C-alpha positions as a printed NumPy array, in Angstrom:
array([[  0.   ,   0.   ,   0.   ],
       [  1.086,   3.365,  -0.777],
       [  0.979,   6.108,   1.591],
       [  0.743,   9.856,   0.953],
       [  3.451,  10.502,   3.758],
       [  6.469,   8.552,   4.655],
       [  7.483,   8.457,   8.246],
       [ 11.257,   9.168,   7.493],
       [ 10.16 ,  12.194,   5.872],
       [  8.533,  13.865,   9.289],
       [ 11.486,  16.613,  10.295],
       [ 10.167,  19.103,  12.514],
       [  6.967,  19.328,  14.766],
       [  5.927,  23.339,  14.438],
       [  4.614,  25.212,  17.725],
       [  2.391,  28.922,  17.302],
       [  3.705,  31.173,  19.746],
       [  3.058,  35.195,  20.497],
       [  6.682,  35.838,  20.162],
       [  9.194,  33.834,  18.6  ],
       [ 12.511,  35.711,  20.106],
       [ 10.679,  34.968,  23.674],
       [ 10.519,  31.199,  22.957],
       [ 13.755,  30.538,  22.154],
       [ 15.524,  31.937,  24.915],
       [ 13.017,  30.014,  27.074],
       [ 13.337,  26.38 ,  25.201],
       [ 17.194,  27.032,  25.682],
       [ 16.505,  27.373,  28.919],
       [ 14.722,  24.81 ,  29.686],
       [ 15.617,  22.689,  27.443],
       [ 19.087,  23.592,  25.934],
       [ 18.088,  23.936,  22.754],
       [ 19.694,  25.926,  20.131],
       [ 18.463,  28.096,  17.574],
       [ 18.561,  29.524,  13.557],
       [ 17.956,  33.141,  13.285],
       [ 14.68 ,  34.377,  13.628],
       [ 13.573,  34.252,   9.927],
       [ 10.805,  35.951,   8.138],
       [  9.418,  36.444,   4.736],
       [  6.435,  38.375,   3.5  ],
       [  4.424,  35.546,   1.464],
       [  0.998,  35.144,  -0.495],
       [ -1.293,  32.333,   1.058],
       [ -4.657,  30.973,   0.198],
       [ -6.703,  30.826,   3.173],
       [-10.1  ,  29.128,   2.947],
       [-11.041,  32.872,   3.086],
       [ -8.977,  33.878,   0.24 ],
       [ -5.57 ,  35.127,  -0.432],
       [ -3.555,  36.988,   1.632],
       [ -0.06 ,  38.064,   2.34 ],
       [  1.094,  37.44 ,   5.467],
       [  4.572,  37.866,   7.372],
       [  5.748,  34.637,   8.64 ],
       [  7.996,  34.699,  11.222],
       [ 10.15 ,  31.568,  12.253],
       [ 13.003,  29.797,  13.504],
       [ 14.071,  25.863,  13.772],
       [ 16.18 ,  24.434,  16.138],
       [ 19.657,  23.022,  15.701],
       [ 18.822,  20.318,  17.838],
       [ 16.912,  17.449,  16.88 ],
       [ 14.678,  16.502,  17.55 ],
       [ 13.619,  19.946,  15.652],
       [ 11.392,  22.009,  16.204],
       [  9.643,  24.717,  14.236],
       [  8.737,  28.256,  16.411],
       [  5.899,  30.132,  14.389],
       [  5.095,  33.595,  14.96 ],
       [  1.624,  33.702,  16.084],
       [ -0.638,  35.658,  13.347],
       [ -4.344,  35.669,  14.834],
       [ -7.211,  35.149,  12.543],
       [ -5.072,  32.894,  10.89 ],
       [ -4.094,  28.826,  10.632],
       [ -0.943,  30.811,  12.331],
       [ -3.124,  31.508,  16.   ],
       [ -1.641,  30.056,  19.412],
       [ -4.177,  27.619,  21.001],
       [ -4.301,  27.895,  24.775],
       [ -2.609,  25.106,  26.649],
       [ -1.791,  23.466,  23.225],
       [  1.619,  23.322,  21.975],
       [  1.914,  21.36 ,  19.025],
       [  0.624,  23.058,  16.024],
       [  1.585,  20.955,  13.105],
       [  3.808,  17.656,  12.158],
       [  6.258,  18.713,   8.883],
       [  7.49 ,  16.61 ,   5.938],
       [  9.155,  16.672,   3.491],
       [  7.502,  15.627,  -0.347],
       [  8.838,  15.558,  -3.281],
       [  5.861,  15.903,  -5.699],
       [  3.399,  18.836,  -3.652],
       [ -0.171,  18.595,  -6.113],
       [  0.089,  15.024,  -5.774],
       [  0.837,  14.732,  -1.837],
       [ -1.892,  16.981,  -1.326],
       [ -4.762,  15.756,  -2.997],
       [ -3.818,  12.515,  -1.507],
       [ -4.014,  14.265,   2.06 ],
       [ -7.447,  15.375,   0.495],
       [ -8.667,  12.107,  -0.387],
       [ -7.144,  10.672,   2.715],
       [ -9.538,  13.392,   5.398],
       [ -6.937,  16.006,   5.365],
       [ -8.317,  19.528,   3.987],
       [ -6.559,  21.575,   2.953],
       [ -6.531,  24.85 ,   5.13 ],
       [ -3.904,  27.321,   3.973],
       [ -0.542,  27.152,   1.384],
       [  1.764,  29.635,  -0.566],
       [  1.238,  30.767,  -2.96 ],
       [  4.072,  31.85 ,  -5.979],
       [  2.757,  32.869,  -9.507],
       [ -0.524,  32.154,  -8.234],
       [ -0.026,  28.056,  -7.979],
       [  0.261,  26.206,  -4.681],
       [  3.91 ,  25.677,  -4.062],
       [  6.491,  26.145,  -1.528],
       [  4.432,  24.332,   1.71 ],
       [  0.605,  23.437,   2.372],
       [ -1.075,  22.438,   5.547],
       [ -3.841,  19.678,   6.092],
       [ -6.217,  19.379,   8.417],
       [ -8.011,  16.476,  10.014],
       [-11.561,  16.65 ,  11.521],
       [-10.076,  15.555,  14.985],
       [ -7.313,  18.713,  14.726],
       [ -4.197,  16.839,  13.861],
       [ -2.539,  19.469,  11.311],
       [  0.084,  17.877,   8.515],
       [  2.449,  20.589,   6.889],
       [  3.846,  19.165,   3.695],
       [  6.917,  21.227,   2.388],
       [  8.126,  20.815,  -1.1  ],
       [ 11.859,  18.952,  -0.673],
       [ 13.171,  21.137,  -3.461],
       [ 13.269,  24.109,  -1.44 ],
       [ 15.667,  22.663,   1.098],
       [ 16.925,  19.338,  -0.194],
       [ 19.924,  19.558,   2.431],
       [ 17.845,  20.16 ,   5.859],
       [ 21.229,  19.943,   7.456],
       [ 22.835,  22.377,   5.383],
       [ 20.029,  24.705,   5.442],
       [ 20.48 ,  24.975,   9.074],
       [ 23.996,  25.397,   8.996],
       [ 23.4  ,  28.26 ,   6.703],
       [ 20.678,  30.056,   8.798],
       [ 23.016,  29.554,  11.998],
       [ 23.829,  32.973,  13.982],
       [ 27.578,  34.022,  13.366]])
């Protein structure tokens, strides 16, 4: 049986939080983790109640296993849920139309992605009825997670 995701390719679990910067000095803290720069990137995305651009602000951690600190953007996918901290599970997919409408057929709307030239590209996220949220991210864009890292690492 073919699935639409393959376990190896989960890489980061992503967390909403009101301020990114805050979150990291606090999972260091508690945890030891270390961090990428704060990233961010002004990007078109469909939402179910159209398109938008929206600022996404994020950072991964060094440390596996990695995690994926969201800036909060209410009245968005992007909104902190009270006493909830996982917000999505990522993977990595090598063919994004396909992997999607198999999330589709498989119970998993879709509920935002970028958007570039107009075409769904770049990342999408799923959602299931019971809340479990599935970001795919197109492989191409960082086909050496380890290197992209490296390469967003604080000098």
């Amino acid at each position: 049986m073919s699935h639409p995701l393959r376990a190896a390719d989960h890489y980061h679990t992503g967390i909403v939080v009101p301020d990114v910067d805050a979150w990291k000095v606090r999972m260091g803290e508690v945890a030891g983790y270390r961090w990428t720069e704060t990233m961010s990137a002004d990007l078109p995305v469909r939402l179910a109640d159209g398109d938008r651009v929206l600022n996404l602000r994020y950072t991964y951690s060094l440390d596996a296993p990695h995690l994926e600190l969201v800036q909060e953007i209410p009245g968005t996918p992007w909104t902190a849920a009270e006493r909830v901290a996982s917000h999505h599970l990522g993977y990595f997919c090598d063919d994004m139309p396909t992997t999607s409408k198999r999330l589709t057929e498989a119970g998993f709307a879709l509920e935002a992605c970028a958007l570039v030239d107009g075409a769904p590209s770049i990342f999408a996220y799923h959602l299931a009825p019971s809340g479990v949220r599935i970001e795919i991210v197109d492989r191409a864009r960082m086909p050496d997670f380890a290197a992209y890292l490296r390469s967003k690492t604080p000098q």
